[in-house]
Amino acid sequence: MEYLCFQNHQKMNVLLLGSGGRESALAWKTAQSQIVDKLFIAPGNGGTSAYGTNVALNPLDFDAVRRFIEENAVEMLVVGNEDPLVAGITDYMAQHCPALLVVGPSREGARLEGSKEFAKEFMQRHSIPTARYRAFTAETINQGYEFLETLEAPYVLKADGLAAGKGVLIEPSLADARASLAEMLGGKFGQSSATVVIEEFLSGIECSVFVLTDGHGGYRVLPVAKDYKRVGEGDTGLNTGGMGSVSPVAFADEEFMRKVDERIIRPTVDGLIKDGIDYRGFIFLGLISVKGEPMVIEYNVRMGDPETESVMLRIDSDLGRLMAAAAAGDLGSVPLEISPKSAATVMLVSGGYPEAYGKGFEITGLDASLPCIAFHAGTKTDAEGRILTSGGRVIALSATGTDIADALAKCYSGAEKVDFDKKYYRSDIGRDVMALAK
Ligand code: AMP
Ligand code: GLY
């Protein structure tokens, strides 16, 4: 039995990999765990040092990560972002540090995010509702053109591999779709678009569902969230890593979540087991409600950003305990209690993002009088201890409230106080969800 008896375990040292707002929120919550002794974050950012010790490690340098784990008696590794998972960090640690608890799937499991074609085949194999699709390569481009003819506008084309969130194109006309297919197969996203998935366009409202699974049939469904991907007000402009999030999501009610559980979560968890895939960690289901019927848009093999910043605020239970149990292969009866409060997150970004933007601007107003939590995303500390911007998404401001409007009011009050040159944020986060709730 591979289940390690962590419940009677003394406190453990934990290493969290990543450096974004998601990792700030995970670090904040993990640091509160009763079972966590030392928390290390690699590489972390200008804010994560408030919750643990930042370590200058490249998460993709597995040998260096392993040396750190061995030298610092780390007993649990939490992988925040997808790249190390897709590159096989879980398999590497299973081989070299077999007693280490790892939160994150094996390389094979990570293909749910690393290959759109693999994910679509998985869904088809396990009868999980998703858009009709086919996959094409340069050799089969003519069949691709023919398949496009069978679909109606708009056309959805997806690079098979990881493309930093930019690999999905939604084309308004057949001519645009044909041109994009040729460009993608011609190397628009390098090797990532050597295979392209073309699928039916689904019309509806999206939400993000997060599941923590132990790989043996046990799972917990975390609070449902919605993120706001476009840079501009009213969901206009370019796609970003995410401009804000809210939780809960009014349309994801009990009835909807029952369908999600029955038709999507269970078949996914069971499907992984049937396929012999070792998956212990977070599964992110990008869902769309098509007239009340849930369908899968995508799988990710990690938590979402900036959904995590809202989701963590609504978890009342001990996250360290939940993660350790999942990684050990038996969630057993470890509780997940969800707060009845609402949560919201507003992302402060650097003007120009997601295109070219400046870095190194000093951030002011990060003091104890803020009515919200400031989860650092793209920040760093300089030699004089000043906090500077170091990325496009800079600070996630998150708060809870009696409802989403109350939570958002605290985030927006914080957004006026925290300042840096060329600060920008969306002022309409959550507006659609609040309209639905009325
Ligand atoms: P993905 O990277 O797969 O999450 O796709 C990015 C975004 O494209 C999603 O969040 C959706 O808004 C949109 N999208 C992807 N697939 C579809 C589809 N089949 N129908 C409609 N919108 C889609
Ligand atoms: N918020 C979407 C993502 O993390 O991919």
PDB file of N, CA and C and ligand atoms in Angstrom, residues 116 131 156 158 165 168 170 199-203 206 229 239 288 297-298, ligand 1:
ATOM      1  N   LYS A 116      -3.790  18.696 -26.886  1.00  0.00           N
ATOM      2  CA  LYS A 116      -5.254  18.842 -27.048  1.00  0.00           C
ATOM      3  C   LYS A 116      -5.833  17.588 -27.688  1.00  0.00           C
ATOM      4  N   ALA A 131     -16.879  19.353 -27.472  1.00  0.00           N
ATOM      5  CA  ALA A 131     -17.199  19.722 -28.860  1.00  0.00           C
ATOM      6  C   ALA A 131     -16.704  18.656 -29.831  1.00  0.00           C
ATOM      7  N   VAL A 156     -13.114  27.038 -34.655  1.00  0.00           N
ATOM      8  CA  VAL A 156     -12.163  26.965 -33.530  1.00  0.00           C
ATOM      9  C   VAL A 156     -10.980  26.086 -33.938  1.00  0.00           C
ATOM     10  N   LYS A 158      -7.096  24.819 -32.671  1.00  0.00           N
ATOM     11  CA  LYS A 158      -6.247  24.760 -31.478  1.00  0.00           C
ATOM     12  C   LYS A 158      -4.920  24.086 -31.793  1.00  0.00           C
ATOM     13  N   GLY A 165      -0.896  29.728 -23.665  1.00  0.00           N
ATOM     14  CA  GLY A 165      -2.248  30.268 -23.656  1.00  0.00           C
ATOM     15  C   GLY A 165      -2.649  30.994 -24.936  1.00  0.00           C
ATOM     16  N   VAL A 168      -5.108  29.014 -29.187  1.00  0.00           N
ATOM     17  CA  VAL A 168      -6.480  28.816 -29.655  1.00  0.00           C
ATOM     18  C   VAL A 168      -6.903  30.008 -30.510  1.00  0.00           C
ATOM     19  N   ILE A 170     -10.049  31.644 -32.845  1.00  0.00           N
ATOM     20  CA  ILE A 170     -11.468  31.546 -33.192  1.00  0.00           C
ATOM     21  C   ILE A 170     -11.679  32.458 -34.395  1.00  0.00           C
ATOM     22  N   GLU A 199     -12.379  22.202 -33.976  1.00  0.00           N
ATOM     23  CA  GLU A 199     -13.594  21.727 -33.317  1.00  0.00           C
ATOM     24  C   GLU A 199     -14.759  22.671 -33.494  1.00  0.00           C
ATOM     25  N   GLU A 200     -15.901  22.127 -33.226  1.00  0.00           N
ATOM     26  CA  GLU A 200     -17.164  22.833 -33.307  1.00  0.00           C
ATOM     27  C   GLU A 200     -17.160  23.974 -32.280  1.00  0.00           C
ATOM     28  N   PHE A 201     -17.708  25.098 -32.635  1.00  0.00           N
ATOM     29  CA  PHE A 201     -17.798  26.235 -31.704  1.00  0.00           C
ATOM     30  C   PHE A 201     -18.983  26.008 -30.771  1.00  0.00           C
ATOM     31  N   LEU A 202     -18.739  26.188 -29.479  1.00  0.00           N
ATOM     32  CA  LEU A 202     -19.810  26.034 -28.496  1.00  0.00           C
ATOM     33  C   LEU A 202     -20.173  27.414 -27.957  1.00  0.00           C
ATOM     34  N   SER A 203     -21.455  27.651 -27.839  1.00  0.00           N
ATOM     35  CA  SER A 203     -21.909  28.956 -27.391  1.00  0.00           C
ATOM     36  C   SER A 203     -22.501  28.811 -25.991  1.00  0.00           C
ATOM     37  N   GLU A 206     -18.863  30.268 -19.524  1.00  0.00           N
ATOM     38  CA  GLU A 206     -17.811  29.373 -19.035  1.00  0.00           C
ATOM     39  C   GLU A 206     -17.615  29.469 -17.523  1.00  0.00           C
ATOM     40  N   LYS A 229     -10.739  36.606 -19.091  1.00  0.00           N
ATOM     41  CA  LYS A 229      -9.485  36.432 -19.838  1.00  0.00           C
ATOM     42  C   LYS A 229      -9.101  37.632 -20.686  1.00  0.00           C
ATOM     43  N   ASN A 239      -6.570  38.264 -25.464  1.00  0.00           N
ATOM     44  CA  ASN A 239      -6.584  37.322 -24.358  1.00  0.00           C
ATOM     45  C   ASN A 239      -5.370  37.548 -23.472  1.00  0.00           C
ATOM     46  N   ILE A 288     -18.071  24.784 -20.214  1.00  0.00           N
ATOM     47  CA  ILE A 288     -19.007  25.749 -20.775  1.00  0.00           C
ATOM     48  C   ILE A 288     -20.400  25.181 -20.556  1.00  0.00           C
ATOM     49  N   ILE A 297     -14.402  22.328 -22.326  1.00  0.00           N
ATOM     50  CA  ILE A 297     -13.636  23.106 -23.317  1.00  0.00           C
ATOM     51  C   ILE A 297     -12.185  22.661 -23.276  1.00  0.00           C
ATOM     52  N   GLU A 298     -11.668  22.475 -22.066  1.00  0.00           N
ATOM     53  CA  GLU A 298     -10.265  22.059 -21.947  1.00  0.00           C
ATOM     54  C   GLU A 298     -10.004  21.480 -20.562  1.00  0.00           C
TER      55      GLU A 298
HETATM   56  P1  AMP B   1      -8.449  26.937 -24.259  1.00  0.00           P
HETATM   57  O1  AMP B   1      -7.005  27.355 -24.351  1.00  0.00           O
HETATM   58  O2  AMP B   1      -8.738  25.582 -24.805  1.00  0.00           O
HETATM   59  O3  AMP B   1      -9.024  27.216 -22.898  1.00  0.00           O
HETATM   60  O4  AMP B   1      -9.248  27.969 -25.153  1.00  0.00           O
HETATM   61  C1  AMP B   1      -9.210  29.330 -24.872  1.00  0.00           C
HETATM   62  C2  AMP B   1     -10.591  29.896 -24.943  1.00  0.00           C
HETATM   63  O5  AMP B   1     -11.126  29.717 -26.255  1.00  0.00           O
HETATM   64  C3  AMP B   1     -11.592  29.213 -24.022  1.00  0.00           C
HETATM   65  O6  AMP B   1     -11.565  29.694 -22.720  1.00  0.00           O
HETATM   66  C4  AMP B   1     -12.888  29.536 -24.716  1.00  0.00           C
HETATM   67  O7  AMP B   1     -13.319  30.850 -24.369  1.00  0.00           O
HETATM   68  C5  AMP B   1     -12.512  29.534 -26.168  1.00  0.00           C
HETATM   69  N1  AMP B   1     -12.865  28.236 -26.777  1.00  0.00           N
HETATM   70  C6  AMP B   1     -12.079  27.139 -26.846  1.00  0.00           C
HETATM   71  N2  AMP B   1     -12.739  26.119 -27.445  1.00  0.00           N
HETATM   72  C7  AMP B   1     -13.958  26.587 -27.762  1.00  0.00           C
HETATM   73  C8  AMP B   1     -15.098  26.017 -28.413  1.00  0.00           C
HETATM   74  N3  AMP B   1     -15.106  24.765 -28.873  1.00  0.00           N
HETATM   75  N4  AMP B   1     -16.192  26.792 -28.542  1.00  0.00           N
HETATM   76  C9  AMP B   1     -16.195  28.069 -28.105  1.00  0.00           C
HETATM   77  N5  AMP B   1     -15.150  28.665 -27.508  1.00  0.00           N
HETATM   78  C10 AMP B   1     -14.046  27.934 -27.337  1.00  0.00           C
END
